[in-house]
JSON list of C-alpha atoms and ligand atoms in Angstrom, two decimals:
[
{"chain": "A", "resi": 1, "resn": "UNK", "atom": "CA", "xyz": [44.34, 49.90, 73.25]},
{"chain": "A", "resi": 2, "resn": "UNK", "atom": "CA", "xyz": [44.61, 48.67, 76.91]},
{"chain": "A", "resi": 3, "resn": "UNK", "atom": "CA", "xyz": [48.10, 49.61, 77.95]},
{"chain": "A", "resi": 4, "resn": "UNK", "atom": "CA", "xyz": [49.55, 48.80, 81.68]},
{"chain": "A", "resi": 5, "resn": "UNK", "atom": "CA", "xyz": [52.30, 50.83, 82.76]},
{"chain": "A", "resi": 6, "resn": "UNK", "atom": "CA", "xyz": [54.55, 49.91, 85.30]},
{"chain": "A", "resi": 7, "resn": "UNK", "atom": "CA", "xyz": [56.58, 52.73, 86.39]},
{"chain": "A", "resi": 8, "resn": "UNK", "atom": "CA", "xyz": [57.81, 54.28, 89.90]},
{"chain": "A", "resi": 9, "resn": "UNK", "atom": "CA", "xyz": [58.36, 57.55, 88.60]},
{"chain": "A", "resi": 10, "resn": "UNK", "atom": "CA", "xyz": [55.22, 59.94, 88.67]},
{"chain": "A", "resi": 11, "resn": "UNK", "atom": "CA", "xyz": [56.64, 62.72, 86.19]},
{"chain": "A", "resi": 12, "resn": "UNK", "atom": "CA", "xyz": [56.91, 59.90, 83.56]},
{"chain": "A", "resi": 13, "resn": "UNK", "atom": "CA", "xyz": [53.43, 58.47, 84.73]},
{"chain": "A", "resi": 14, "resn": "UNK", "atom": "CA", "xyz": [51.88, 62.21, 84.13]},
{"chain": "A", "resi": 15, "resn": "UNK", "atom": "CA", "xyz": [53.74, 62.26, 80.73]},
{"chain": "A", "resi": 16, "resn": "UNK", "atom": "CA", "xyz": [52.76, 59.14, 79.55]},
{"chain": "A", "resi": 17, "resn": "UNK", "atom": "CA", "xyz": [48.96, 59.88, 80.57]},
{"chain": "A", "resi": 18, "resn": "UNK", "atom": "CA", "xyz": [48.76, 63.41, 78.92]},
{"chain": "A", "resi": 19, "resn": "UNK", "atom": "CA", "xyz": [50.26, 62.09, 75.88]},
{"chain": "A", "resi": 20, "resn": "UNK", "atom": "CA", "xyz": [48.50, 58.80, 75.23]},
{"chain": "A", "resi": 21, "resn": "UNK", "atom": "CA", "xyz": [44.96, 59.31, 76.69]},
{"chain": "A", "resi": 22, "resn": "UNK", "atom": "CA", "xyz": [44.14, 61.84, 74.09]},
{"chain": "A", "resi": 23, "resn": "UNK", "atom": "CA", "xyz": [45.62, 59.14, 71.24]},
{"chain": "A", "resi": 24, "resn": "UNK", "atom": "CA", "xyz": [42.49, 56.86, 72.33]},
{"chain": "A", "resi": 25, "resn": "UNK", "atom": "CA", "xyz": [44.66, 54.75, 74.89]},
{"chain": "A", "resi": 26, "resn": "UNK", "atom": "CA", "xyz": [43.43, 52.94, 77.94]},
{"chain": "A", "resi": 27, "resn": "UNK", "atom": "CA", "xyz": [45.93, 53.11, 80.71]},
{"chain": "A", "resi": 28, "resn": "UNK", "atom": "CA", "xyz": [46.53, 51.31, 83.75]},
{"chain": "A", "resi": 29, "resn": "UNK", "atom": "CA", "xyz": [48.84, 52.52, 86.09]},
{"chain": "A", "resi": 30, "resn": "UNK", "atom": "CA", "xyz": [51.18, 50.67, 88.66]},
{"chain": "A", "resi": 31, "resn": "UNK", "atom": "CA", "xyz": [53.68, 51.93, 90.86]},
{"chain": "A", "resi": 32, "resn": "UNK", "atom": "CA", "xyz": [56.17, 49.42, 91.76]},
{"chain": "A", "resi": 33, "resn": "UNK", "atom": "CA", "xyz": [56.88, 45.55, 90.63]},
{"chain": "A", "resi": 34, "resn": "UNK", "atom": "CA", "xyz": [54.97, 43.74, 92.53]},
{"chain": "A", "resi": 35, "resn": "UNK", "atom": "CA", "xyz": [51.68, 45.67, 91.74]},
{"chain": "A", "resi": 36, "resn": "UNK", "atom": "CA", "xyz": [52.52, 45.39, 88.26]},
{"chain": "A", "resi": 37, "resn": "UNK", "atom": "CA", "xyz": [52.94, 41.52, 87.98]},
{"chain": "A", "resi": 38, "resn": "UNK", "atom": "CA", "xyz": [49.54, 41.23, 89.95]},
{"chain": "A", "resi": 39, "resn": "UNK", "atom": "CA", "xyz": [48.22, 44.03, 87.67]},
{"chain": "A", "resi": 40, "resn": "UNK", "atom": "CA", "xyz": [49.58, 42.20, 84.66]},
{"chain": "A", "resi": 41, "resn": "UNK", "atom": "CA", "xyz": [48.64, 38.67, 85.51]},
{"chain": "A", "resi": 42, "resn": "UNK", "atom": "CA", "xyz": [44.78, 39.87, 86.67]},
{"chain": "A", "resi": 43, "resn": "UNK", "atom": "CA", "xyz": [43.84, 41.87, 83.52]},
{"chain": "A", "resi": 44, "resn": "UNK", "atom": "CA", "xyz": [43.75, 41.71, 79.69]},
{"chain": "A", "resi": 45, "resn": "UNK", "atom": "CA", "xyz": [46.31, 44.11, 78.44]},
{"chain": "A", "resi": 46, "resn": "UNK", "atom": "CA", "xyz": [47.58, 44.80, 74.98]},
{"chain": "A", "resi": 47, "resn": "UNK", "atom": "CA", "xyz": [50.65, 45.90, 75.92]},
{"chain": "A", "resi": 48, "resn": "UNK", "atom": "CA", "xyz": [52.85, 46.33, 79.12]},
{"chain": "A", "resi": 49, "resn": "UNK", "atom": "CA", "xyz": [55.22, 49.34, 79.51]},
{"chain": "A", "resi": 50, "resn": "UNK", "atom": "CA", "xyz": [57.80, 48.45, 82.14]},
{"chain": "A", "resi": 51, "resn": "UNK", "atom": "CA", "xyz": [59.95, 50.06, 83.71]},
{"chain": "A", "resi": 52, "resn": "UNK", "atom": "CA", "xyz": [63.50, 48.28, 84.32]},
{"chain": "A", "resi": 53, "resn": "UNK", "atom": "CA", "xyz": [64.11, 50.25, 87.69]},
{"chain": "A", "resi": 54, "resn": "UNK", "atom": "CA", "xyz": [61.52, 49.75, 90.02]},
{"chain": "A", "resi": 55, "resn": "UNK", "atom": "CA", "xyz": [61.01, 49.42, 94.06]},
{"chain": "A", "resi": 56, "resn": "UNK", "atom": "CA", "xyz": [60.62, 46.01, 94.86]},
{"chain": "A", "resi": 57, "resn": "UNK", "atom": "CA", "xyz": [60.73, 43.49, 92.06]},
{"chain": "A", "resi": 58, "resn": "UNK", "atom": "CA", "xyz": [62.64, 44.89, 89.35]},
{"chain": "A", "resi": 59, "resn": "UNK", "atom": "CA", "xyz": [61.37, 45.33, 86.02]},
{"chain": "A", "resi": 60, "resn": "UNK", "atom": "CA", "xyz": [63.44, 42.35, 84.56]},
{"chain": "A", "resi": 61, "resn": "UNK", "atom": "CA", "xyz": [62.12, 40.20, 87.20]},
{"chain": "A", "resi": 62, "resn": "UNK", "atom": "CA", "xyz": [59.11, 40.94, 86.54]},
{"chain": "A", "resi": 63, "resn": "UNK", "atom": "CA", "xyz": [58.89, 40.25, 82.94]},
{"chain": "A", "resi": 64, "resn": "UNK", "atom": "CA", "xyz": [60.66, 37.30, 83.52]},
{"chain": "A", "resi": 65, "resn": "UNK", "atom": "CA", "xyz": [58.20, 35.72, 85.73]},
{"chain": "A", "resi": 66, "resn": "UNK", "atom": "CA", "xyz": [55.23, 36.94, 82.98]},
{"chain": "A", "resi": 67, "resn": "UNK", "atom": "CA", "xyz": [56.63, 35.11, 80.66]},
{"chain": "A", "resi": 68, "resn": "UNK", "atom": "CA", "xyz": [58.21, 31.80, 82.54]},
{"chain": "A", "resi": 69, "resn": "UNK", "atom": "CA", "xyz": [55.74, 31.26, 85.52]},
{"chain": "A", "resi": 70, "resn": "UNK", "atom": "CA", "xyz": [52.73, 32.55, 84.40]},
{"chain": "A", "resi": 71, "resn": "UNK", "atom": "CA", "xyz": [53.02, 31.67, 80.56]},
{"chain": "A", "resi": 72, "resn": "UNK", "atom": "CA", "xyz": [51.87, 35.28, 79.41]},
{"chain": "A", "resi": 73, "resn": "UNK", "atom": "CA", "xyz": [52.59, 36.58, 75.78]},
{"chain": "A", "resi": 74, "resn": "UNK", "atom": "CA", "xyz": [51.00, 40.16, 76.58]},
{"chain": "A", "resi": 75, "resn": "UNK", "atom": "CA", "xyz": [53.72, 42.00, 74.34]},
{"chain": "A", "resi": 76, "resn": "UNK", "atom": "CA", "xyz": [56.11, 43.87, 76.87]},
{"chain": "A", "resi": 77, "resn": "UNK", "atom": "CA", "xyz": [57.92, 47.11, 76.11]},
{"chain": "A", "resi": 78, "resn": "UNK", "atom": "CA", "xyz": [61.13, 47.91, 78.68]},
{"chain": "A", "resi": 79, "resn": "UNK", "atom": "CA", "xyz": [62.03, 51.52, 79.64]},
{"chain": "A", "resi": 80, "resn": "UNK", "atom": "CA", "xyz": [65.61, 51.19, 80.61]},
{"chain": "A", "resi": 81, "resn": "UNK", "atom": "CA", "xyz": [67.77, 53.99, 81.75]},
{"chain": "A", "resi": 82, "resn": "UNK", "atom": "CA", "xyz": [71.00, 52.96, 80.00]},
{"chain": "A", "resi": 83, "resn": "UNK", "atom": "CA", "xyz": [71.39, 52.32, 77.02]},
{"chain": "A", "resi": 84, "resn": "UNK", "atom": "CA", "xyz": [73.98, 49.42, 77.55]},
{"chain": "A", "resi": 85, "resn": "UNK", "atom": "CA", "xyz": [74.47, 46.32, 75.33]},
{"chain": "A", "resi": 86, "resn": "UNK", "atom": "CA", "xyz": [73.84, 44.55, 78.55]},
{"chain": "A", "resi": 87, "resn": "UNK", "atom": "CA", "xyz": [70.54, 45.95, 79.58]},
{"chain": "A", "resi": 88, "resn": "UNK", "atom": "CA", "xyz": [69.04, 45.21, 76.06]},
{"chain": "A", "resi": 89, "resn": "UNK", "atom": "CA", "xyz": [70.32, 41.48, 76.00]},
{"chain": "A", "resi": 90, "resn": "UNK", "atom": "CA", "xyz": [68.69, 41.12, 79.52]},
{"chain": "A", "resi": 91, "resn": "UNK", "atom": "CA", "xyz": [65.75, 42.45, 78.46]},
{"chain": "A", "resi": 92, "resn": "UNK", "atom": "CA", "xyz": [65.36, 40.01, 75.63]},
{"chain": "A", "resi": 93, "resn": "UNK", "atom": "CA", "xyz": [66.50, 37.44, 77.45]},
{"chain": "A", "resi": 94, "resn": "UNK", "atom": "CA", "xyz": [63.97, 38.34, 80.15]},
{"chain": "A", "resi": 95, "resn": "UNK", "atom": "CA", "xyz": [61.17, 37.92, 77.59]},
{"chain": "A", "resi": 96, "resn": "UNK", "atom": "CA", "xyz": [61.08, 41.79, 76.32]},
{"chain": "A", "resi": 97, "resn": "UNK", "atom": "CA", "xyz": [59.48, 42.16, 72.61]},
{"chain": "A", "resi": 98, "resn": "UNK", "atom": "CA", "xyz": [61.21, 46.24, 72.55]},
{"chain": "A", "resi": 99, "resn": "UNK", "atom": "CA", "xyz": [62.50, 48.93, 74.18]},
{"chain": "A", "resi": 100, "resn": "UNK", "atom": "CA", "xyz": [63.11, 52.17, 74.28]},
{"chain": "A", "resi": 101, "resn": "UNK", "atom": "CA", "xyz": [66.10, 54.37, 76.64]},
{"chain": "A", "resi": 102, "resn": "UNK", "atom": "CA", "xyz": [65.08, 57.22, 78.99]},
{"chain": "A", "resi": 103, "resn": "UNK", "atom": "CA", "xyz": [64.66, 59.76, 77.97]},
{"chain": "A", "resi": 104, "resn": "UNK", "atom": "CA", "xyz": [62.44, 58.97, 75.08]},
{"chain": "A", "resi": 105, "resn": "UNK", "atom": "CA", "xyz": [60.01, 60.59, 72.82]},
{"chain": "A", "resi": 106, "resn": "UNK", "atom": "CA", "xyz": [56.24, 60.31, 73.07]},
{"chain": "A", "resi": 107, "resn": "UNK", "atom": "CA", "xyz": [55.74, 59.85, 69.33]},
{"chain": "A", "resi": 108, "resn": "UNK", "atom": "CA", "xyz": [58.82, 56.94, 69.20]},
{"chain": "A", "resi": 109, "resn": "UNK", "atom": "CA", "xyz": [56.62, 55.20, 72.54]},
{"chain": "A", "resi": 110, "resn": "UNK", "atom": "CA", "xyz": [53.47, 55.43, 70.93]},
{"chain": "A", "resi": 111, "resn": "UNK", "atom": "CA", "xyz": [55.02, 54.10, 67.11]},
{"chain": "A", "resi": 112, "resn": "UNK", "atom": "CA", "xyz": [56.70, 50.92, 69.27]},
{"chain": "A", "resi": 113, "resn": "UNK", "atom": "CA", "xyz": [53.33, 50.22, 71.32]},
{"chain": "A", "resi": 114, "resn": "UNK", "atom": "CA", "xyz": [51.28, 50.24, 67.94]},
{"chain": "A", "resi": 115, "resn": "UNK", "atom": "CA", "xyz": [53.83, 48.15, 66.16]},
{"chain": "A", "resi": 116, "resn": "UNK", "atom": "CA", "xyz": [54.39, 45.46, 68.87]},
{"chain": "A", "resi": 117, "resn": "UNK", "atom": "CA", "xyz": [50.33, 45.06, 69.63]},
{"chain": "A", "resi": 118, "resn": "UNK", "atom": "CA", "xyz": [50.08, 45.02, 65.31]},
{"chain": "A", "resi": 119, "resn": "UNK", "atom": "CA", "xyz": [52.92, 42.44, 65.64]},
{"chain": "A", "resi": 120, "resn": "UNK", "atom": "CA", "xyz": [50.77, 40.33, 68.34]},
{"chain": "A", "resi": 121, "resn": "UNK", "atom": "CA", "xyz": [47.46, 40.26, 66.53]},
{"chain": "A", "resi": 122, "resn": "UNK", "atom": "CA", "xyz": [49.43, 38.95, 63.72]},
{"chain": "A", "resi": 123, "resn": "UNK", "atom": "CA", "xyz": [50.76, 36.64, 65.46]},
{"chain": "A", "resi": 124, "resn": "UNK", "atom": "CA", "xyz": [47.28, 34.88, 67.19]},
{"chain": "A", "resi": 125, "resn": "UNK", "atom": "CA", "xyz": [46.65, 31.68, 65.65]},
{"chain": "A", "resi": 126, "resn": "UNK", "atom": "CA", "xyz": [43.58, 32.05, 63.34]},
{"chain": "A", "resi": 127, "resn": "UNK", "atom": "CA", "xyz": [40.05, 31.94, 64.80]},
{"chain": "A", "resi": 128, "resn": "UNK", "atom": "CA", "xyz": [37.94, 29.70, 61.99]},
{"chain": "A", "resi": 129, "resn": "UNK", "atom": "CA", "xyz": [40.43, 26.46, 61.84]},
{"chain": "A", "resi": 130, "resn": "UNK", "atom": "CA", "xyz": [39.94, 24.60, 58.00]},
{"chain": "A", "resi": 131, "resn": "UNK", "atom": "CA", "xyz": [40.41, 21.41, 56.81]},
{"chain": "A", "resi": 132, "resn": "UNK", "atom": "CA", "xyz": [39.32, 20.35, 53.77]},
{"chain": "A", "resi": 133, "resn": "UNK", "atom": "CA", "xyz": [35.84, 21.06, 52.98]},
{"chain": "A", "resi": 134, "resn": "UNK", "atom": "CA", "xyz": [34.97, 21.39, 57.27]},
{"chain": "A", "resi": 135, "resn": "UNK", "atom": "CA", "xyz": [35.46, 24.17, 59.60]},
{"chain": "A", "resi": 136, "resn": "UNK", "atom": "CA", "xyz": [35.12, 25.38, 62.83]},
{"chain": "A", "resi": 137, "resn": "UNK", "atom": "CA", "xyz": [35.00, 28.90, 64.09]},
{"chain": "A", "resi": 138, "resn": "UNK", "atom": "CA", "xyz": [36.37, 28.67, 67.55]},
{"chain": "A", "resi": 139, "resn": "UNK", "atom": "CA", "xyz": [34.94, 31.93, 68.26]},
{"chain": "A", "resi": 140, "resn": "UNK", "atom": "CA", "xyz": [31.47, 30.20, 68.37]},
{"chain": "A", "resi": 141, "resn": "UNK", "atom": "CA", "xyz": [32.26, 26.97, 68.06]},
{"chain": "A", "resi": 142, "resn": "UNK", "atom": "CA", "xyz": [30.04, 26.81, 65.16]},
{"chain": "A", "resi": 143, "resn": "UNK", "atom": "CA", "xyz": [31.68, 24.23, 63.08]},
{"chain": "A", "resi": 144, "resn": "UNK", "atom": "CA", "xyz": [30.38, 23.47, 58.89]},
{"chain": "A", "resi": 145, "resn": "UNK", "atom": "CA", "xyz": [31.11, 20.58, 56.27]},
{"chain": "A", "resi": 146, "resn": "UNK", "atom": "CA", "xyz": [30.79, 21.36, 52.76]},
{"chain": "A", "resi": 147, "resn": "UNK", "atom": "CA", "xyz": [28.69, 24.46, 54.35]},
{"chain": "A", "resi": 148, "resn": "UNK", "atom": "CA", "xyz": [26.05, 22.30, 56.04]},
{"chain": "A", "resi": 149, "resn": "UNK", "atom": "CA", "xyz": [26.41, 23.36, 59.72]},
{"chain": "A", "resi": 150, "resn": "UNK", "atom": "CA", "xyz": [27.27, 20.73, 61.99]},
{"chain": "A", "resi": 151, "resn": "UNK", "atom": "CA", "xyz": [25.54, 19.43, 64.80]},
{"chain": "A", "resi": 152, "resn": "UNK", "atom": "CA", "xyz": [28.34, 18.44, 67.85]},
{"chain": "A", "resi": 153, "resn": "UNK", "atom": "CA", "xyz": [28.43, 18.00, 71.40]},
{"chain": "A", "resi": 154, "resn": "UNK", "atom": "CA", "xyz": [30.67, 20.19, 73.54]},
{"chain": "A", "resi": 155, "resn": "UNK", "atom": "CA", "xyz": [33.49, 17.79, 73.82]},
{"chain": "A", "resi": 156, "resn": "UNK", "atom": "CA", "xyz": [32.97, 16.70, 69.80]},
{"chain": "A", "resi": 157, "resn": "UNK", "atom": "CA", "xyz": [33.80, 20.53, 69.66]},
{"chain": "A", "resi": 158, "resn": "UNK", "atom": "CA", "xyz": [36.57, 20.04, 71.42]},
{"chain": "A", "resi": 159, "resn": "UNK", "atom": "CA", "xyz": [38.30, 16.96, 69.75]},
{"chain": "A", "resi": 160, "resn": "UNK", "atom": "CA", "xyz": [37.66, 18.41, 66.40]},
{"chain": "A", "resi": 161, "resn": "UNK", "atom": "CA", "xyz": [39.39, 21.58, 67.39]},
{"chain": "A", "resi": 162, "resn": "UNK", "atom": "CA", "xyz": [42.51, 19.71, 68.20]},
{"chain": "A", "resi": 163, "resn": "UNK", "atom": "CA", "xyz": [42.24, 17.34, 65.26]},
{"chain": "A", "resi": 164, "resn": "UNK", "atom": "CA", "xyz": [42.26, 20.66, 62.93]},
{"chain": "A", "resi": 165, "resn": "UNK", "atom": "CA", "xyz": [44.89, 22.54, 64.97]},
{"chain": "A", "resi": 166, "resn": "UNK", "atom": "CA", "xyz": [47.15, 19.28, 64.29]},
{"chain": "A", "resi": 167, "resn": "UNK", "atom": "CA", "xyz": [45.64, 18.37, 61.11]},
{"chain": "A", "resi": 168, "resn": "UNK", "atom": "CA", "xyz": [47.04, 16.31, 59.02]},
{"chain": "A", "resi": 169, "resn": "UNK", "atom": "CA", "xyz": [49.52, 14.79, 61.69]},
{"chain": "A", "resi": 170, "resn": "UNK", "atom": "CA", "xyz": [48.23, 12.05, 63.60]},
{"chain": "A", "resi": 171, "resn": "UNK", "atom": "CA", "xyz": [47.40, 13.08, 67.44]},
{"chain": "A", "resi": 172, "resn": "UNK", "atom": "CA", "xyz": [47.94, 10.28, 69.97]},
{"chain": "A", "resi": 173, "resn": "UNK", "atom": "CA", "xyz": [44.51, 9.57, 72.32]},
{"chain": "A", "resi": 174, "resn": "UNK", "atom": "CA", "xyz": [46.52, 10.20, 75.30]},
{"chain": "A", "resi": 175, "resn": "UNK", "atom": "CA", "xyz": [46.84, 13.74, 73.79]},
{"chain": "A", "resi": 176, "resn": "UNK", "atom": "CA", "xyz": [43.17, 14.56, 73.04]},
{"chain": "A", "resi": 177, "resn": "UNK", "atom": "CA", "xyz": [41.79, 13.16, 76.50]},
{"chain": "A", "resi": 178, "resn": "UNK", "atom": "CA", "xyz": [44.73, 14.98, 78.11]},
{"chain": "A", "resi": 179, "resn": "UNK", "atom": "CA", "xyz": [43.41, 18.66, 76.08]},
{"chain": "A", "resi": 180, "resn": "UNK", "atom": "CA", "xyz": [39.68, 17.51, 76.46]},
{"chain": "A", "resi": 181, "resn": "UNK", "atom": "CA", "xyz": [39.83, 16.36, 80.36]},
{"chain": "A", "resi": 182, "resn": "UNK", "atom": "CA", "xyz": [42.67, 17.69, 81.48]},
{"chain": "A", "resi": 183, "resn": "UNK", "atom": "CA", "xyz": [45.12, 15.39, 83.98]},
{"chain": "A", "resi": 184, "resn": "UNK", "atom": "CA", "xyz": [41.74, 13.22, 85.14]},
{"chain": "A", "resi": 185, "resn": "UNK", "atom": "CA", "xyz": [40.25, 11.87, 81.77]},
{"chain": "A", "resi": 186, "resn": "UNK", "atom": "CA", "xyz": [37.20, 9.85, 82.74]},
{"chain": "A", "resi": 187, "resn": "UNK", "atom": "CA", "xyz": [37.45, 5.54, 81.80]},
{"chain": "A", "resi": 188, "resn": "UNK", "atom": "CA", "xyz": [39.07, 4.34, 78.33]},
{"chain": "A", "resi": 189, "resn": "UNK", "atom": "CA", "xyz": [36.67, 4.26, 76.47]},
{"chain": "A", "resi": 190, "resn": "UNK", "atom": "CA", "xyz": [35.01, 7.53, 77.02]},
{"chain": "A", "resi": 191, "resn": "UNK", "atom": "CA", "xyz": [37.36, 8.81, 74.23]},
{"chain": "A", "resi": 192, "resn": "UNK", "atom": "CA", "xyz": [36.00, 6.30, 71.66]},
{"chain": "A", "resi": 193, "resn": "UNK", "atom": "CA", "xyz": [32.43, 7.05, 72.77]},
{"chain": "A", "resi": 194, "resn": "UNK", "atom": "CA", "xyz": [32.97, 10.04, 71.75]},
{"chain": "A", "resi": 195, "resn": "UNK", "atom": "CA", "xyz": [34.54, 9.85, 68.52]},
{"chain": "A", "resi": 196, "resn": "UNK", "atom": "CA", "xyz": [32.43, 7.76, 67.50]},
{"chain": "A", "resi": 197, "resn": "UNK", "atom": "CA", "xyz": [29.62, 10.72, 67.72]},
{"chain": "A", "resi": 198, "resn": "UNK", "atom": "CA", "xyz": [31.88, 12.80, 66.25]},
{"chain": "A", "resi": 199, "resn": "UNK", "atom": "CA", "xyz": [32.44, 10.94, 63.03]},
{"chain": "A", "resi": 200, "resn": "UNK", "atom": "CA", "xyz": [28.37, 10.45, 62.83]},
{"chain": "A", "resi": 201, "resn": "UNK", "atom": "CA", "xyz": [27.93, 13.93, 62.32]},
{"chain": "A", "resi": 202, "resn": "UNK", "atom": "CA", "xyz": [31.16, 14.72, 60.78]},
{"chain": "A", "resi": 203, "resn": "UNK", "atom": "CA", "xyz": [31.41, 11.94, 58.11]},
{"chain": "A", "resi": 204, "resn": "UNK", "atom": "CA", "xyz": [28.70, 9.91, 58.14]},
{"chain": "A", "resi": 205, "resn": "UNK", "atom": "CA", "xyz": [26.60, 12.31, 55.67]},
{"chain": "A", "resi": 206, "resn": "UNK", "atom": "CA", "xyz": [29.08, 13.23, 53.49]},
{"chain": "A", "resi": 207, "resn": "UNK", "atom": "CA", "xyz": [30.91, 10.80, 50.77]},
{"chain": "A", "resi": 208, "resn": "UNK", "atom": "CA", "xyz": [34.70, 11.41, 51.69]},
{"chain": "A", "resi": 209, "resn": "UNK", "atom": "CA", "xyz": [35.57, 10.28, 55.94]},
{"chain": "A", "resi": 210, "resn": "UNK", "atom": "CA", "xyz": [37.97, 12.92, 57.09]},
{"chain": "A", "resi": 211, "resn": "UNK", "atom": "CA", "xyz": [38.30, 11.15, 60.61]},
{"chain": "A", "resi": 212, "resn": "UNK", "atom": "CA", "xyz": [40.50, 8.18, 60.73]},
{"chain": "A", "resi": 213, "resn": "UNK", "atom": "CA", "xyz": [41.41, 5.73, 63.31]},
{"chain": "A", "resi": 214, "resn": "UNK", "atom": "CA", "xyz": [44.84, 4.00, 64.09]},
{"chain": "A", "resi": 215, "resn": "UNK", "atom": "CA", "xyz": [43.94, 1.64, 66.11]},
{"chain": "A", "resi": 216, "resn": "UNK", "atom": "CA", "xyz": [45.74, 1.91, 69.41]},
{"chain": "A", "resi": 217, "resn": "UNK", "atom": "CA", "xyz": [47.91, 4.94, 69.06]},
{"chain": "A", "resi": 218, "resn": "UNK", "atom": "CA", "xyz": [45.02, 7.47, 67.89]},
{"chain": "A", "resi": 219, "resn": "UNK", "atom": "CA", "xyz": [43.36, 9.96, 65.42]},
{"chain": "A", "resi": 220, "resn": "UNK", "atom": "CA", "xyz": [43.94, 12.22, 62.62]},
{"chain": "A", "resi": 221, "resn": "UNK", "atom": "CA", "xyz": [42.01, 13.95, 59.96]},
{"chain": "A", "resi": 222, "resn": "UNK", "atom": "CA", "xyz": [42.97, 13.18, 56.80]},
{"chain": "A", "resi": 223, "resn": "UNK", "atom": "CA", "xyz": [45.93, 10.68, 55.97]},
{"chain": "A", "resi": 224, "resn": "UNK", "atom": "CA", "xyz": [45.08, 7.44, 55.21]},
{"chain": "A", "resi": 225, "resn": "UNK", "atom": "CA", "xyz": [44.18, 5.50, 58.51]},
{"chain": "A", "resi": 226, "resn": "UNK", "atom": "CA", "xyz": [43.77, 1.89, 58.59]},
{"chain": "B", "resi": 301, "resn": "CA", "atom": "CA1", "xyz": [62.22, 53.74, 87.89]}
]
């Protein structure tokens, strides 16, 4: 497990090292706020330790921003000094998933950091989306029907992906050429183009069409279309 910990104080740095390295952890250390949001925000963590006192940006501050500016779910655990009703509702409030009160025990940190990063893997939307008889494994955006592997384009990939995520509800074109194309989707009827390739490969073989058109407002898998 890749674990960052933000924390000013170097005994509890030293502790936390000598206990968790031999436990198979990966730790990255920062000393103050500021490091740690830039820490946070430029690696892959599974879990951040913060401290709620730190030079700088404080540790609430810091979570906060995580979580509201830079849209990061990276489970965060809050070492607080006090153990006042107050700190712990600003810490959840801040976007903190636990915490634990100075001066804590090694084996209590390391039970909370395996239970919130078992929490978070739990909680990751599944990698092979299903709908019916088709899937697609977003890990390699290999996608099947009835088994028989399907041959798509990148961006037939990509609509299918958010027709499955949203399957059965209907998904409004301005919504799949906004998540395909971002804020500058190409001419009007790129979109159809490219449906239309997608529902030769997707339902033109097999008996049953899952793709359906309403004309105008958009697409959906499934339901009964027009
Ligand atoms: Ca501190």
């Amino acid at each position: 497990m890749r674990i960052l910990i933000v924390e000013d104080n170097t005994d509890i740095t030293a502790n936390l090292c000598a206990f968790l390295q031999p436990l198979g952890y990966t730790l990255e250390l920062a000393h103050s706020g500021n490091a740690g949001l830039e820490q946070a925000r430029a690696g892959s963590h599974d879990a951040i330790v913060l401290d709620l006192g730190l030079p700088g940006m404080n540790g609430l501050e810091v979570c906060r921003r995580l979580r509201s500016q830079h849209h990061m779910a990276t489970p965060i655990l809050m070492l607080t000094a006090r153990d006042t009703l107050q700190d712990k509702v600003l810490g959840f409030e801040g976007g903190a998933d636990d915490y634990v009160v100075k001066p804590f025990s090694m084996v209590e940190l390391d039970m909370r950091l395996r239970a919130l990063v078992r929490r978070a893997v739990g909680a990751r939307p599944p990698a092979v989306l299903r709908f019916d008889d088709a899937t697609l494994d977003l890990s390699c955006w290999a996608a099947t029907r009835a088994g028989v592997p399907l041959r798509l384009t990148p961006t037939g990939y990509k609509l299918l992906a958010v027709l499955m995520r949203e399957a059965p509800r209907l998904v409004p074109r301005r919504v799949l050429e906004r998540e395909v194309w971002g804020d500058h989707p190409p001419d009007s009827d790129a979109l159809r183009t490219h449906i239309h390739a997608l529902r030769l490969a997707l339902d033109k073989p097999f008996g049953k069409p899952l793709l359906q058109t309403l004309p105008g407002i958009g697409y959906q898998l499934g339901g009964t279309g027009v």
